[in-house]
Coordinates of C-alpha atoms and ligand atoms in Angstrom, one line a residue:
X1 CA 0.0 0.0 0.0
X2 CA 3.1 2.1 0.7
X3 CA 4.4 1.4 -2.1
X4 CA 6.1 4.1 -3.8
X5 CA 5.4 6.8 -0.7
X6 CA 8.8 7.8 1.2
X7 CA 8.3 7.3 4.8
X8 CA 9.1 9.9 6.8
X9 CA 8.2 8.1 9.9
X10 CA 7.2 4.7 10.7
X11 CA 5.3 4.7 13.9
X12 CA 3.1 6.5 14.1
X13 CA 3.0 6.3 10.1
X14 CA 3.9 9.2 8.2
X15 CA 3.5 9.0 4.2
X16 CA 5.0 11.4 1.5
X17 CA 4.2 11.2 -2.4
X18 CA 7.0 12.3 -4.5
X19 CA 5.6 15.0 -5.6
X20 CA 7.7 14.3 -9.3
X21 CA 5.1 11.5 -9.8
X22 CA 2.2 13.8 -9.6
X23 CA 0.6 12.4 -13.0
X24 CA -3.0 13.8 -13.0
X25 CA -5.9 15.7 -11.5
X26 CA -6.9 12.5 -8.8
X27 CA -4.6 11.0 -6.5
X28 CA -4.7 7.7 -6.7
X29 CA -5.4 6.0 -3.1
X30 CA -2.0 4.2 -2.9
X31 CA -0.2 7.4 -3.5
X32 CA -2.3 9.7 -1.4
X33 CA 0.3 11.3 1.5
X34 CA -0.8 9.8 4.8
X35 CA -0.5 12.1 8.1
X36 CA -1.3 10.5 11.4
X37 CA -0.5 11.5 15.1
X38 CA -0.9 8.1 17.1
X39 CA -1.3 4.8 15.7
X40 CA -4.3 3.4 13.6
X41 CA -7.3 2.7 15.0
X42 CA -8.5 -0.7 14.3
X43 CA -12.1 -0.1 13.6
X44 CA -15.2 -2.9 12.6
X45 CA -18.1 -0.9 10.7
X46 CA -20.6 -3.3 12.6
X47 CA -19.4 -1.9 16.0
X48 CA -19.0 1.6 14.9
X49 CA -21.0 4.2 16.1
X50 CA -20.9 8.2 15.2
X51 CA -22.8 10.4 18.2
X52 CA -24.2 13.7 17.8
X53 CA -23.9 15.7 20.8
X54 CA -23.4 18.9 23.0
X55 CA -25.9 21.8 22.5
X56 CA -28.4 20.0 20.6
X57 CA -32.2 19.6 21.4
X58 CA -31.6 15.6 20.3
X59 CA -28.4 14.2 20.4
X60 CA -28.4 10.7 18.6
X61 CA -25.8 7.9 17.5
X62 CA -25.6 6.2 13.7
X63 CA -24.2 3.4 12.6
X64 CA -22.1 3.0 9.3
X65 CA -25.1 1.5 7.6
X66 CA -27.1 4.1 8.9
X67 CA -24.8 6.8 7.3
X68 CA -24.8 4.8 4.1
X69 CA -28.3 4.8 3.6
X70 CA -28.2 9.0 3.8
X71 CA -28.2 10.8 0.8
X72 CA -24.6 11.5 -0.2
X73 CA -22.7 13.7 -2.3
X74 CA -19.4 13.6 -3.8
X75 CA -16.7 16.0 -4.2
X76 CA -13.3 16.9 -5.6
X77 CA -10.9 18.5 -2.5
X78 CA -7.4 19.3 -2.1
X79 CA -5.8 17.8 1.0
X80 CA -2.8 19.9 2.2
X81 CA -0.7 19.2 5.4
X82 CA -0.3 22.9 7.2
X83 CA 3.5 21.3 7.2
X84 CA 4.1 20.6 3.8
X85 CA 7.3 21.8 2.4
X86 CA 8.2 22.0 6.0
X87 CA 11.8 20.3 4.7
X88 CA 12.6 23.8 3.3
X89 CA 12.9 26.1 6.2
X90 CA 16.3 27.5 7.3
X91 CA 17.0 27.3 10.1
X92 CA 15.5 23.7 10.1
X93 CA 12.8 23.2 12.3
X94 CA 10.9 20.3 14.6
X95 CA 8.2 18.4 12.9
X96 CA 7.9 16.0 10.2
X97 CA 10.2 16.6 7.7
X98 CA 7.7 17.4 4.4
X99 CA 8.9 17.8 0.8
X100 CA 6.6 18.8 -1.6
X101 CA 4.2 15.8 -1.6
X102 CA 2.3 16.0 1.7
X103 CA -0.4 17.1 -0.5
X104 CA -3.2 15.0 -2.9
X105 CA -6.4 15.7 -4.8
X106 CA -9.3 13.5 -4.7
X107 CA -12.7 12.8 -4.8
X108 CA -14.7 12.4 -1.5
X109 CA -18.1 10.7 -1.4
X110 CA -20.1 11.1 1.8
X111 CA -23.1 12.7 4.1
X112 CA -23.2 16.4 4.8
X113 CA -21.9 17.3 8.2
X114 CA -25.4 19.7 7.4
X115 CA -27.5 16.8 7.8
X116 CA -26.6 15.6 10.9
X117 CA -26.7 18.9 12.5
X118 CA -30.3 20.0 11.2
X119 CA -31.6 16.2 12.3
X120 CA -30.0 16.9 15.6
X121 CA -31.5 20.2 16.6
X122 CA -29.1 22.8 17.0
X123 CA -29.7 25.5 20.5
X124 CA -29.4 28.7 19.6
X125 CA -26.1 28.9 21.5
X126 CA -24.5 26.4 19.1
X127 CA -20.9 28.2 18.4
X128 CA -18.6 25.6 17.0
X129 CA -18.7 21.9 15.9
X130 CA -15.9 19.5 17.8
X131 CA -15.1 16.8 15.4
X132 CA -13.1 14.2 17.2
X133 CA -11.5 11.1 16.2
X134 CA -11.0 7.5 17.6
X135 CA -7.8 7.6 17.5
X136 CA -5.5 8.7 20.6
X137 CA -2.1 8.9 22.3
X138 CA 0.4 10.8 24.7
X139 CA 1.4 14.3 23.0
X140 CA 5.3 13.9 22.5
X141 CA 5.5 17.9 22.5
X142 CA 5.2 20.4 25.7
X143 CA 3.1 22.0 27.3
X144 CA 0.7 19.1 26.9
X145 CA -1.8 17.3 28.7
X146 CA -0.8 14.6 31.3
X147 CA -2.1 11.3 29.4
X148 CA -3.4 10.0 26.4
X149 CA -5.7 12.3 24.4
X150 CA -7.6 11.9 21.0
X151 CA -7.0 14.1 17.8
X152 CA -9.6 16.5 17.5
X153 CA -10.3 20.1 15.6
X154 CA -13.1 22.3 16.1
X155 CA -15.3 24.8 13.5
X156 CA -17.0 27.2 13.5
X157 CA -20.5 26.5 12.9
X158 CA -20.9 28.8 9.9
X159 CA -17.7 26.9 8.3
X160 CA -18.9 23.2 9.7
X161 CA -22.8 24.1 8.0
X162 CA -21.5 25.6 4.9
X163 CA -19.3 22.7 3.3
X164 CA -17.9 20.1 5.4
X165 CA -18.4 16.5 4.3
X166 CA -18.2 13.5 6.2
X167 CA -17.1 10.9 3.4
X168 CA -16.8 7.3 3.6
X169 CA -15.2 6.6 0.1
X170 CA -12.0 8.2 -1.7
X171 CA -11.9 7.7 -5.1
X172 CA -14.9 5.8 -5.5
X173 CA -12.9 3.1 -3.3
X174 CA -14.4 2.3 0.5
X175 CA -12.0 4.4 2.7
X176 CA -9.0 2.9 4.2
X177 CA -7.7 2.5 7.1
X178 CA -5.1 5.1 6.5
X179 CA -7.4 7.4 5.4
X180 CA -9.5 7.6 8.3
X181 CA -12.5 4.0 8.0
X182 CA -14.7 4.0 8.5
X183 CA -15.8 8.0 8.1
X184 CA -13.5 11.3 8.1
X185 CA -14.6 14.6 7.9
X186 CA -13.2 16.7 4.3
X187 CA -13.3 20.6 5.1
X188 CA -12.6 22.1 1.8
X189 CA -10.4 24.3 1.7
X190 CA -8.8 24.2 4.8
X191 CA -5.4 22.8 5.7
X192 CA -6.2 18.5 6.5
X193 CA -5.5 19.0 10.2
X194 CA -9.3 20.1 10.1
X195 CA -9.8 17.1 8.3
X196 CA -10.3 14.7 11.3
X197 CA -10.0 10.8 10.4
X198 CA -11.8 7.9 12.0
X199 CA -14.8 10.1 13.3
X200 CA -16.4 8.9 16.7
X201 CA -18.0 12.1 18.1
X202 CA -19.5 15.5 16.8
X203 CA -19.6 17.6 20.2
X204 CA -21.5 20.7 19.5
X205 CA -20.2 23.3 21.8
X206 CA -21.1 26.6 23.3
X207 CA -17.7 28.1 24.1
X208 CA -14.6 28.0 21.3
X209 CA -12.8 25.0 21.8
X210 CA -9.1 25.2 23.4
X211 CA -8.1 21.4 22.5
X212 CA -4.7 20.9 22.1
X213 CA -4.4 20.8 18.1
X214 CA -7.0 23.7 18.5
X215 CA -5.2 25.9 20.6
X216 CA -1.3 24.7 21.0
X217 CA -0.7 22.8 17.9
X218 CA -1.8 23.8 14.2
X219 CA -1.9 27.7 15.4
X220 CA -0.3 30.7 13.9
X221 CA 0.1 34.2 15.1
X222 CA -2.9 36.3 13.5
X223 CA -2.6 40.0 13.6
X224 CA -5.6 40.9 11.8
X225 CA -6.6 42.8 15.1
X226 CA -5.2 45.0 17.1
X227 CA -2.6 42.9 19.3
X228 CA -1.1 39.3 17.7
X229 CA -3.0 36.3 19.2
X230 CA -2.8 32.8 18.5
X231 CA -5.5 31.6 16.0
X232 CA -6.3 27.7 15.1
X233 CA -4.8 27.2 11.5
X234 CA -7.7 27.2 8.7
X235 CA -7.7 28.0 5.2
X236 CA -4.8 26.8 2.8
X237 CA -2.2 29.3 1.5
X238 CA -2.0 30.1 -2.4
X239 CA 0.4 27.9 -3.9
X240 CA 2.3 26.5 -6.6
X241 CA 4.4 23.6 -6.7
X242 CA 6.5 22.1 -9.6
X243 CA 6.3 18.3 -9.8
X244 CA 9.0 18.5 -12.9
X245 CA 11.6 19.1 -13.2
X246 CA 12.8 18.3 -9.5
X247 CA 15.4 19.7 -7.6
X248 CA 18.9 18.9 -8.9
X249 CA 17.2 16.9 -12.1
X250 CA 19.6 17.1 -15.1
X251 CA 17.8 18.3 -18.1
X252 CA 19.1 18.7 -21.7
X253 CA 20.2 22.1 -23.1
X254 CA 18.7 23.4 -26.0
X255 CA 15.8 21.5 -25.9
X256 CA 11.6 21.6 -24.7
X257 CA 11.6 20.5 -21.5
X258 CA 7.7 20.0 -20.1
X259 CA 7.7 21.8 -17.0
X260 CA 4.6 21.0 -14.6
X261 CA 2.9 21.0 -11.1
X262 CA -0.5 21.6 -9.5
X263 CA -1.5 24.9 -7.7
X264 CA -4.3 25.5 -5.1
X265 CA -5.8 28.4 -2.7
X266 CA -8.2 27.5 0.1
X267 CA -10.8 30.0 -0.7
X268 CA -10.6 31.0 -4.1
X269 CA -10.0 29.6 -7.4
X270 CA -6.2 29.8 -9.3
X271 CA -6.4 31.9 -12.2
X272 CA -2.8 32.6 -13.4
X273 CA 0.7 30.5 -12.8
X274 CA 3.5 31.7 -13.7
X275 CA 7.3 30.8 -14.0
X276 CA 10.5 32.6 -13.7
X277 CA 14.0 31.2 -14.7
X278 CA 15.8 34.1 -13.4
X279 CA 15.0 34.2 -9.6
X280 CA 11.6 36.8 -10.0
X281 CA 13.4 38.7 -12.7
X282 CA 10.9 38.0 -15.3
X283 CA 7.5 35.6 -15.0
X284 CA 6.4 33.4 -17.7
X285 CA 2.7 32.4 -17.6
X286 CA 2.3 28.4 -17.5
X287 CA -1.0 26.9 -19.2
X288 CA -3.4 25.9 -16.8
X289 CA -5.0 22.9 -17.7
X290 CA -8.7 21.5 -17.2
X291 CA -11.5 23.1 -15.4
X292 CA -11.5 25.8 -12.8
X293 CA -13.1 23.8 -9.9
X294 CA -13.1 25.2 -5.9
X295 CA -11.2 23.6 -3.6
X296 CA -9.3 21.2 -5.8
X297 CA -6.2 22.0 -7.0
X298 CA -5.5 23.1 -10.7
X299 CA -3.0 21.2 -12.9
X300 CA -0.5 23.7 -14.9
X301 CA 2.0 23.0 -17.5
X302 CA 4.6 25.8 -19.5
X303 CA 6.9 24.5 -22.5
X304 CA 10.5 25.3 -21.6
X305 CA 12.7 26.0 -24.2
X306 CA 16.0 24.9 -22.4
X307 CA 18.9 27.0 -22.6
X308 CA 21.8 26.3 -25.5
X309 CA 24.6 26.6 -22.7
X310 CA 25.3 24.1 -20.1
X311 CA 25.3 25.1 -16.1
X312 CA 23.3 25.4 -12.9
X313 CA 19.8 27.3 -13.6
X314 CA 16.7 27.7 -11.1
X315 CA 13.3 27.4 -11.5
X316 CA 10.1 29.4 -9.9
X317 CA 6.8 28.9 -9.9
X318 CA 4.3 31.4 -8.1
X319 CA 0.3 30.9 -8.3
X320 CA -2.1 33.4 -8.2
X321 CA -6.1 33.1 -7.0
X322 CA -9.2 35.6 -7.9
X323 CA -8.5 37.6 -4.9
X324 CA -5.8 38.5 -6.4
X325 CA -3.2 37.9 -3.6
X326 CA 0.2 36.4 -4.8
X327 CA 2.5 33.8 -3.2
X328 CA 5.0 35.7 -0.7
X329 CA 8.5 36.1 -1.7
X330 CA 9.5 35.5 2.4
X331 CA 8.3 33.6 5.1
X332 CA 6.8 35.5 8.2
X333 CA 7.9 33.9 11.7
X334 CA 4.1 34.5 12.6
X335 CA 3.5 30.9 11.0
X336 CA 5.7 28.9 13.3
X337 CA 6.2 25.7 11.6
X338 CA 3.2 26.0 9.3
X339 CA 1.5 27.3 6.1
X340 CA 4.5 27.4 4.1
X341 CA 4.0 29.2 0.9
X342 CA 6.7 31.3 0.0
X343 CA 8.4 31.5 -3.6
X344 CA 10.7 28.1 -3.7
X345 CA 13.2 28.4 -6.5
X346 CA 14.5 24.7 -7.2
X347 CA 18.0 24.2 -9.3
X348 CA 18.3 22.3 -12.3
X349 CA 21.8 21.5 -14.3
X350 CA 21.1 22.1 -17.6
X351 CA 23.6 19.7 -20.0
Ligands
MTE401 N1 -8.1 11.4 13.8 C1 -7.1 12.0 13.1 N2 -7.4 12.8 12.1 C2 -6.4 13.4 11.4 C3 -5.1 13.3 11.7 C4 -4.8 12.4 12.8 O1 -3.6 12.2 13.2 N3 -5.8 11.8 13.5 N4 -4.1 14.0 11.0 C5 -4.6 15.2 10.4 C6 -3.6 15.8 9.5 S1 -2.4 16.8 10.3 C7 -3.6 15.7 8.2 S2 -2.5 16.5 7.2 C8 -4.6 14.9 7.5 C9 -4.0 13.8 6.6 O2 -5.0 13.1 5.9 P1 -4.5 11.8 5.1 O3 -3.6 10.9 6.0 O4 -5.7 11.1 4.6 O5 -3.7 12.3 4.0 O6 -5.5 14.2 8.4 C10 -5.8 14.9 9.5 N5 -6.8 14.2 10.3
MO402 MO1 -1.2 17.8 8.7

């Protein structure tokens, strides 16, 4: 099942697809990056339950069959770690050590996180929606809590209403272990962290939620208000990354050299790619290719007409979204070990 996937840890298990193999708009299962925090649940459908709880006139508990038997919906959604191209920073820092491929694109099929909340009866006090997993284990990072907790994530209920999709199949395939069976919650848009796996319990809640992947880990420094404060990671950054050529490849000189990648932003869609041979001096647009879809990243390609002498050349690509907002050229120290989106040149020798 690993096949293929660099492990970047074994225990708990920590997946990576090489990003150079990116080879179309769906991520095939078996090459989908995995991310987990304690080891994998073992989980039997029959036994399952999902509850419904909190501030909610009728709490209630399904089973898988249950959820089956809902109406369903399928999407496409771009799964980003909030550590991906983590690998990159100078100084190097703590964490799982992410290239370019803790990232994938697939299709989710599942029940509206919607429908449970409107069977369930929200009170008027509802503020956010704890989605917690089955999964649990001692924190290996401090401050932390004395004992073994479980991964959860909260939203806010305007973001947990709006899209969020609790799917059961990936790729038209039953989900797997590794992915999160028997059910997972897909919050488009966001970076995965949000995207809690092996879903026991939906706590609706009164009061924001201070867990600690809510309030410790997964946070930045937000200074949208007057003083910095320390805000739960949500939406993915604009980005583009470059499958090929990778870094240190050896391509031919004076020749056309396909030069490709995917690009993505968590709450708009990517209307321009571009690509710069000279460190920013001067940008290229790439082609994108296929349909403009939200939430799912968009495939771009630019025909590189390789220089006629050899030596050591860099490549950039930067990605664009309808809010106009382009990629930053430096990293802000506000974003600790996550959301890393700054321009990456890579270096190719051209022979
Ligand atoms: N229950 C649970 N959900 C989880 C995690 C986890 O460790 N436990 N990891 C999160 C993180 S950090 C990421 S990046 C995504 C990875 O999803 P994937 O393994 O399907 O690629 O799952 C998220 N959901
Ligand atoms: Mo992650």
């Amino acid at each position: 099942m690993s096949e293929g996937l660099i492990v970047r840890e074994q225990e708990p298990l920590n997946l990576e697809m090489p990003f150079s193999s990116l080879s179309g708009f769906i991520t095939p299962n078996e090459s989908f990056y995995v991310r987990c925090h304690f080891p994998i649940p073992e989980i039997s459908a029959e036994e399952w339950r999902l509850t419904v709880e909190g501030e909610v006139g009728a709490p209630f508990e399904l089973s898988y069959d249950e959820l089956l038997g809902m109406e369903s919906r399928t999407i496409a959604a771009t799964l980003e770690c909030a550590g991906n191209n983590r690998i990159f920073l100078e100084p190097k820092v703590k964490g799982v050590q992410w290239g370019l491929g803790a990232v994938g694109n697939a299709s989710w099929t599942g029940v509206p996180l919607s429908a449970l909340l409107d069977r369930s009866g929200l009170k008027s006090n509802a503020l956010e929606v704890i989605l917690e997993g089955a999964d649990e284990g001692e924190v290996d990072k401090t401050p932390k809590p004395a004992g073994k907790i479980s991964f959860c994530r909260s939203l806010p209920l305007k973001k947990a209403i709006e899209d969020v999709l609790l799917a059961y199949k990936m790729n038209g395939e039953k989900l797997s272990a590794t992915h999160g069976f028997p059910l997972r919650a897909i919050v488009p848009g966001w970076y995965a962290m949000a995207s809690v796996k092996w879903l026991r319990r939906i706590v609706v809640t009164d009061k924001p939620f201070n867990g600690f992947y809510q309030s410790l880990d997964y946070t930045y420094w937000d200074r949208s208000g007057p003083l910095p404060t320390l805000a739960p990671l949500a939406e993915q950054q604009t980005k583009a990354e470059i499958a090929r050529p990778e870094n240190g490849e050896t391509v031919a000189a004076n020749s056309v050299y396909r030069v490709h990648g995917a690009a993505w932003s968590g709450t708009a869609e990517i209307t321009r790619v571009e690509v710069s041979f000279d460190l920013g001096g001067s940008w290229q647009d790439a082609k994108l290719l296929g349909e403009p879809l939200k939430n799912a990243w968009r495939l771009w390609e630019y025909e590189w007409q390789t220089p006629a002498k050899a030596g050591r050349h860099t490549i950039i690509a930067r990605a664009t979204d309808s809010h106009g907002i382009p990629q930053p050229v430096d990293r802000s120290g506000d974003r600790g070990t996550y959301m890393i989106n700054h321009l990456l040149p890579l270096e190719v020798d051209v022979s």
